[in-house]
CSV table of C-alpha atoms and ligand atoms in Angstrom, one decimal:
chain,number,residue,atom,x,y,z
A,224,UNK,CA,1.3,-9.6,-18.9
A,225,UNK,CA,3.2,-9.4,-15.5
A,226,UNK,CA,1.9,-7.9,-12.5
A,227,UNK,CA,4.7,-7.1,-10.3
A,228,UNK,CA,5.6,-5.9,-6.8
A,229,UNK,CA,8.1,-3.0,-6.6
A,230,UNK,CA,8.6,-3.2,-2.6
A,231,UNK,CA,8.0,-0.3,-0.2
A,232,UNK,CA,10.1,2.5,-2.1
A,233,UNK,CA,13.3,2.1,-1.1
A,234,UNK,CA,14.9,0.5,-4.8
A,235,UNK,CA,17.2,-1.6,-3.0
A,236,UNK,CA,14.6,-3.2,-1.8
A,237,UNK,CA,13.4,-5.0,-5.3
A,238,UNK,CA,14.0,-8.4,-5.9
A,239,UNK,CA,16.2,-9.8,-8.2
A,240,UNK,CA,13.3,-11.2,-10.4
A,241,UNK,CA,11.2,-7.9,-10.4
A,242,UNK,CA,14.4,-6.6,-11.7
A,243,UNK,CA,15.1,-9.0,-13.8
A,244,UNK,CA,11.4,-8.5,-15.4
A,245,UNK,CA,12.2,-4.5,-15.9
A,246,UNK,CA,15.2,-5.2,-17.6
A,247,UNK,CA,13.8,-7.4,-20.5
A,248,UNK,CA,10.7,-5.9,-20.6
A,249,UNK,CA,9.2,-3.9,-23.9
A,250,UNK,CA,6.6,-1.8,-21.8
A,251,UNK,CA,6.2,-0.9,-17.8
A,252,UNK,CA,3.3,0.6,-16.9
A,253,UNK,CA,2.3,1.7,-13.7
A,254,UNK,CA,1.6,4.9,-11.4
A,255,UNK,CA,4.1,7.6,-11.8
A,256,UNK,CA,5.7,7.4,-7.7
A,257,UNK,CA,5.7,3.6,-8.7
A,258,UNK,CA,7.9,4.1,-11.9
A,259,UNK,CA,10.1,6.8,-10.2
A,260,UNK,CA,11.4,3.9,-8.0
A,261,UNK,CA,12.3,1.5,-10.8
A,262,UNK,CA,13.5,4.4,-13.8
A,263,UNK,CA,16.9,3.4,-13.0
A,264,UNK,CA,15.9,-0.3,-14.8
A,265,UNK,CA,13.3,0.8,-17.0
A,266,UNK,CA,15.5,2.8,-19.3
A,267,UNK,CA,15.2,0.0,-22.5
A,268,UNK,CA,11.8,-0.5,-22.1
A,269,UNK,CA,8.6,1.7,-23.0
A,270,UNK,CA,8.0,3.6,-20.0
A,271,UNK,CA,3.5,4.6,-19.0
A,272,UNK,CA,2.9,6.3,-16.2
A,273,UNK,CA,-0.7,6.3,-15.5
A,274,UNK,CA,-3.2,8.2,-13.5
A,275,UNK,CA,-5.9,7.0,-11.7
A,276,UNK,CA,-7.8,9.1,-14.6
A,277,UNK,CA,-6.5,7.5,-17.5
A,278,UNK,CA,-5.7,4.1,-15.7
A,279,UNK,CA,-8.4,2.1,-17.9
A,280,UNK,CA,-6.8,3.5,-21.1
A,281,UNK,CA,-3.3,3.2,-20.1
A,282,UNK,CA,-3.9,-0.8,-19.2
A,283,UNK,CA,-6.0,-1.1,-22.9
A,284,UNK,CA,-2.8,-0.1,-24.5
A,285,UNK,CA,-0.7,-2.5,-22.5
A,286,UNK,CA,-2.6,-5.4,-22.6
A,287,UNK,CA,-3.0,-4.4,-26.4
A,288,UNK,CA,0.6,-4.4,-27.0
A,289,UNK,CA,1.0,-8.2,-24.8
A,290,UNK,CA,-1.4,-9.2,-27.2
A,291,UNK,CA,0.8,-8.4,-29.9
A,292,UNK,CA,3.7,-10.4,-28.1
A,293,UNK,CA,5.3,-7.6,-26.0
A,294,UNK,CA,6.6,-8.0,-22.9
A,295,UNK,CA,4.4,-6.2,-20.7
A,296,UNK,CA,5.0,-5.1,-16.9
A,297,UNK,CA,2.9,-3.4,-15.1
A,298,UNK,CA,4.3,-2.5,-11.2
A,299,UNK,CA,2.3,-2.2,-8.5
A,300,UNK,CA,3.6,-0.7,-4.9
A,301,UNK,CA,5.1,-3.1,-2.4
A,302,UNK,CA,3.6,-6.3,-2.4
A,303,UNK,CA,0.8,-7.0,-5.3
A,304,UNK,CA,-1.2,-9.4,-2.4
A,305,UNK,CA,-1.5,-6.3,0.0
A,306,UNK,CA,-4.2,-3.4,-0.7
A,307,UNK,CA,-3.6,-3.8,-4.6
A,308,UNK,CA,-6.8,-5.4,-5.5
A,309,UNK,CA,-8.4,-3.0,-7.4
A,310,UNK,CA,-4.8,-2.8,-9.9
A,311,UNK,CA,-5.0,-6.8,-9.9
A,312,UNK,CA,-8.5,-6.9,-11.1
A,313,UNK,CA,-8.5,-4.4,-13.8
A,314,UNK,CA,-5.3,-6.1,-15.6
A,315,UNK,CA,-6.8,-9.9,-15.2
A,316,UNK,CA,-10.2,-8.4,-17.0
A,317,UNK,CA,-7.9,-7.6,-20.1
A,318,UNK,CA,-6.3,-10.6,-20.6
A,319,UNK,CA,-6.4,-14.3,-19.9
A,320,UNK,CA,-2.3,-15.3,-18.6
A,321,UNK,CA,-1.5,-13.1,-15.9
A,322,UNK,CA,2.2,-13.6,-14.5
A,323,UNK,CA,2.5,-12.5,-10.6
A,324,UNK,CA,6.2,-11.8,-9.0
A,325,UNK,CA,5.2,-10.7,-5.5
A,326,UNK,CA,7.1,-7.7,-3.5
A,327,UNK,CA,8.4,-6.7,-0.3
A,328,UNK,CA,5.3,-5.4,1.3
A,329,UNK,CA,5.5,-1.9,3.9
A,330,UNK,CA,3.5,-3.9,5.8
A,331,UNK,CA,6.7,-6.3,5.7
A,332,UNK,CA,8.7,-2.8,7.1
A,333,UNK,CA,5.7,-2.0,9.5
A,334,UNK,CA,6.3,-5.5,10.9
A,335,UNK,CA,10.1,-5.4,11.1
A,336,UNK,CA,10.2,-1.6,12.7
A,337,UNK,CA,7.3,-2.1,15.5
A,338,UNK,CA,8.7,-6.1,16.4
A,339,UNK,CA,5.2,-7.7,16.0
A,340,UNK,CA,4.9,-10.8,14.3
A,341,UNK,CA,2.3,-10.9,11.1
A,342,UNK,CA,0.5,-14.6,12.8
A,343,UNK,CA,-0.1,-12.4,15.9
A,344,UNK,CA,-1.7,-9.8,14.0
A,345,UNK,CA,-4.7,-8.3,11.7
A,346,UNK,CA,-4.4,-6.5,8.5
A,347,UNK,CA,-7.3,-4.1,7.5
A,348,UNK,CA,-7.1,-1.5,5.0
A,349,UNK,CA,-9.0,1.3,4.2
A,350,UNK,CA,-7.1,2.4,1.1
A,351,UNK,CA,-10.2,1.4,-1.5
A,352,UNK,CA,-13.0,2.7,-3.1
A,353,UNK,CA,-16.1,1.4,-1.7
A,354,UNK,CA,-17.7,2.3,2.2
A,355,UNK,CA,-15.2,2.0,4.9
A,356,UNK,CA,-18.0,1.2,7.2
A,357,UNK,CA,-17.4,-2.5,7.0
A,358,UNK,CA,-13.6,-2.0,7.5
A,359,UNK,CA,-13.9,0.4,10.2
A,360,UNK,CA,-16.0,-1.5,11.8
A,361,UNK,CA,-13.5,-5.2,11.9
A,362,UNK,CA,-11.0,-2.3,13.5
A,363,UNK,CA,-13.4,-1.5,16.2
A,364,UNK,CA,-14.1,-5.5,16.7
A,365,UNK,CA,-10.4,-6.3,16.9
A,366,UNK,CA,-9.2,-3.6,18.9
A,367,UNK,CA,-12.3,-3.6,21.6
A,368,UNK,CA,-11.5,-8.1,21.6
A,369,UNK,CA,-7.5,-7.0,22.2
A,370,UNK,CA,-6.0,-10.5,20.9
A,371,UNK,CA,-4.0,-9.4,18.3
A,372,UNK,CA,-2.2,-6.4,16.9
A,373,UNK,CA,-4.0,-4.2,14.2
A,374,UNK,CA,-1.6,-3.2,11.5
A,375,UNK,CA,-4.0,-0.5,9.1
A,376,UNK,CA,-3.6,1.3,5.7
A,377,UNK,CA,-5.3,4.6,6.3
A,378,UNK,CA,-7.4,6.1,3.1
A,379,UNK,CA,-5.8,9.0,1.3
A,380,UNK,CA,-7.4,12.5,2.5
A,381,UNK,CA,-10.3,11.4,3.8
A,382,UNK,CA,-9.2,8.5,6.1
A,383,UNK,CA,-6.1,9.6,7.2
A,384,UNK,CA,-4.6,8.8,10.7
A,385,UNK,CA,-6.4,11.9,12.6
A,386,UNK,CA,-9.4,11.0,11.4
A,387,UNK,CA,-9.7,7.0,12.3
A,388,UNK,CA,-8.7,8.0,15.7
A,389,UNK,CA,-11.8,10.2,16.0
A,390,UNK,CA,-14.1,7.6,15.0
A,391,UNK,CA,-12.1,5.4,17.3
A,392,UNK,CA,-13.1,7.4,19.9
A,393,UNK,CA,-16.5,7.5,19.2
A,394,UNK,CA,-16.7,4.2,19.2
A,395,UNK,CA,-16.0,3.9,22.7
A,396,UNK,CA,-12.3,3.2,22.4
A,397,UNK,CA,-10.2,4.7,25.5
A,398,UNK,CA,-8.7,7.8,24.9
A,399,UNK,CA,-5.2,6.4,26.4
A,400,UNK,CA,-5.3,3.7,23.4
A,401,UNK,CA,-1.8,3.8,21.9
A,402,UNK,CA,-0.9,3.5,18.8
A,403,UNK,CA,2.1,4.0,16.4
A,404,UNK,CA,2.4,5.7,12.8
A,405,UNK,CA,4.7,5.0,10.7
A,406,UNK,CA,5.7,7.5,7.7
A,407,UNK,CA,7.8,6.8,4.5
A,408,UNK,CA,9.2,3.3,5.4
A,409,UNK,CA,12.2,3.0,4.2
A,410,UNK,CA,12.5,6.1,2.2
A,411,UNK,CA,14.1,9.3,3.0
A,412,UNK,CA,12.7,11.1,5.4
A,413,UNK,CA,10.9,7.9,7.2
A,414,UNK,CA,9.5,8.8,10.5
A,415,UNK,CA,7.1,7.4,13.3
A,416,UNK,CA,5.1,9.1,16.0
A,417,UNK,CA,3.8,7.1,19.1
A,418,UNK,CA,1.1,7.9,21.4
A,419,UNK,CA,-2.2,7.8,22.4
A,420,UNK,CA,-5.8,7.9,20.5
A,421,UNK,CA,-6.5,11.2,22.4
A,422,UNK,CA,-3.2,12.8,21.3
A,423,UNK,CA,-3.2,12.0,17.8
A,424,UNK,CA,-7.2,13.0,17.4
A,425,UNK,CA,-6.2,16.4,19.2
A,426,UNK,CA,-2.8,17.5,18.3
A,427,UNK,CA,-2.6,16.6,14.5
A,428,UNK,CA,-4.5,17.8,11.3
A,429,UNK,CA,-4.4,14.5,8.3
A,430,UNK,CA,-2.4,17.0,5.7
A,431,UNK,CA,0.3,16.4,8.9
A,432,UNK,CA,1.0,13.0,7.5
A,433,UNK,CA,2.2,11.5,4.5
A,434,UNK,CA,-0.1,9.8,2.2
A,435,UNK,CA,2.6,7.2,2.7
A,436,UNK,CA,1.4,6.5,6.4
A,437,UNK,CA,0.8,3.0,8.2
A,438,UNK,CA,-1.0,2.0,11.2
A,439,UNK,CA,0.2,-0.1,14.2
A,440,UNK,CA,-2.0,-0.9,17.1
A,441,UNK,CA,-0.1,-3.4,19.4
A,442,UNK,CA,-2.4,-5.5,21.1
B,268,LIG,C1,-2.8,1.0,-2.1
B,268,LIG,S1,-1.8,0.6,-0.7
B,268,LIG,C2,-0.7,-0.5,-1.4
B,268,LIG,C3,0.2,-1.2,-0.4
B,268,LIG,C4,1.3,-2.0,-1.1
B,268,LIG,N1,0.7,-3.0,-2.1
B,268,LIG,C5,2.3,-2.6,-0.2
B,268,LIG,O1,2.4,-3.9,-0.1
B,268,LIG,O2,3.0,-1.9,0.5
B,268,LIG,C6,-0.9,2.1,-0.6
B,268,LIG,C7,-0.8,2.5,0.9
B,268,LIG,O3,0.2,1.6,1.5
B,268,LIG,C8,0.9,2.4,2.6
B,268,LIG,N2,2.3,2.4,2.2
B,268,LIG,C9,2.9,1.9,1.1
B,268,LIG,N3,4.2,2.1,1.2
B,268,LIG,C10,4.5,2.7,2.4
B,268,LIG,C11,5.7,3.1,3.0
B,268,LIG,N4,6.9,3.0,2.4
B,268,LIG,N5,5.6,3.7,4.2
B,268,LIG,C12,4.3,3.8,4.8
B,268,LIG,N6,3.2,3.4,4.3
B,268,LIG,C13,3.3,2.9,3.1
B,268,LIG,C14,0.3,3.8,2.5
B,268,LIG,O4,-0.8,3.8,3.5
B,268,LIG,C15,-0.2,3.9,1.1
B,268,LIG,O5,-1.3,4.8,1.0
């Protein structure tokens, strides 16, 4: 089985081997925005969209069918090293040879649109399942210490942008922090809104961004 990056959603901005990979493969698997980027190269191959539901079920079937000498893909969003550990695991439990073909990560775009260099900075996500405590709690370190930017994956509608600046600013960060959001990288529609902690905890409600939102704190 491969495991392979898509890149951040605009499809020109697969590489050559991921599509490559979708072209001869006999099953692609993955979450249904994910295959929605790549349908133009999946049309050959047998096409699973799964859910976070059936997930578990959909990756039996796949690893099943490797097992029977398909060729099995299964994409994950961007890059497969970045916030995708959960997707890693689960398909490494199934079977013993896992390929990886990395991605262009949004955190790549985040980089490119905002100017900061990824050796100057800190990546912390909060897009996974267990407490956020421990996460939050790095962002508060690394903001209060200044040295480096902060680049942050929020967590889908609970963690959202509004709501880590409120917890920023009960942790004693200053209300005239800045810090930039970025929406939809590279798609359609991609947007970014700049100002301060204060601003963005007062003037903006989470449904008022895009699950597809990423966090830049320059240093
Ligand atoms: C589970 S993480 C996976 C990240 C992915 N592996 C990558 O390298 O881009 C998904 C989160 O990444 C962020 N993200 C992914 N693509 C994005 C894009 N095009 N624009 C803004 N944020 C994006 C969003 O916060 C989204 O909820």
């Amino acid at each position: 089985m491969t495991v392979m990056g898509i890149g951040p959603g605009d499809p020109r901005l697969l590489t050559q081997r991921g599509r490559e990979l979708l072209e001869s493969a006999d099953l692609v698997a993955g979450f249904k925005t994910v295959l929605d980027v790549v349908a133009p190269w999946t049309t050959e191959a047998e096409v699973c969209p799964m859910s976070y539901r059936d997930q578990d079920a959909v990756l039996d079937y796949a690893a099943q069918q490797a097992r029977q000498g398909k060729k099995c893909v299964v994409c994950a969003w961007g890059d497969l090293n970045v916030s995708a550990k959960e997707l890693r695991e689960r398909v490494s439990q199934r079977v013993d040879r896992v390929e990886l073909v990395p991605g262009i990560s949004s955190v790549q775009v985040a980089c490119m649109r905002s100017g900061i260099y990824l050796e100057e900075a800190v990546f912390i996500t909060l897009h996974r399942r267990e407490d956020a405590a421990g996460p939050l709690e790095e962002l508060v370190h690394y903001l209060k210490e200044g040295r480096r930017h902060v680049i942050l994956i929020p967590r889908p509608f609970d963690l959202m942008p509004a709501a880590i600046a409120r917890q920023l600013l009960d942790s004693g960060l200053p209300t005239g922090r800045e810090v930039i959001v970025y929406q939809r990288l590279s798609l359609e529609g991609e947007k970014s809104w700049r100002g301060s902690l204060a601003e963005l905890a007062r003037q903006f409600e989470d449904k008022d961004f895009s699950d597809l939102s990423i966090m830049v704190f320059m240093k």
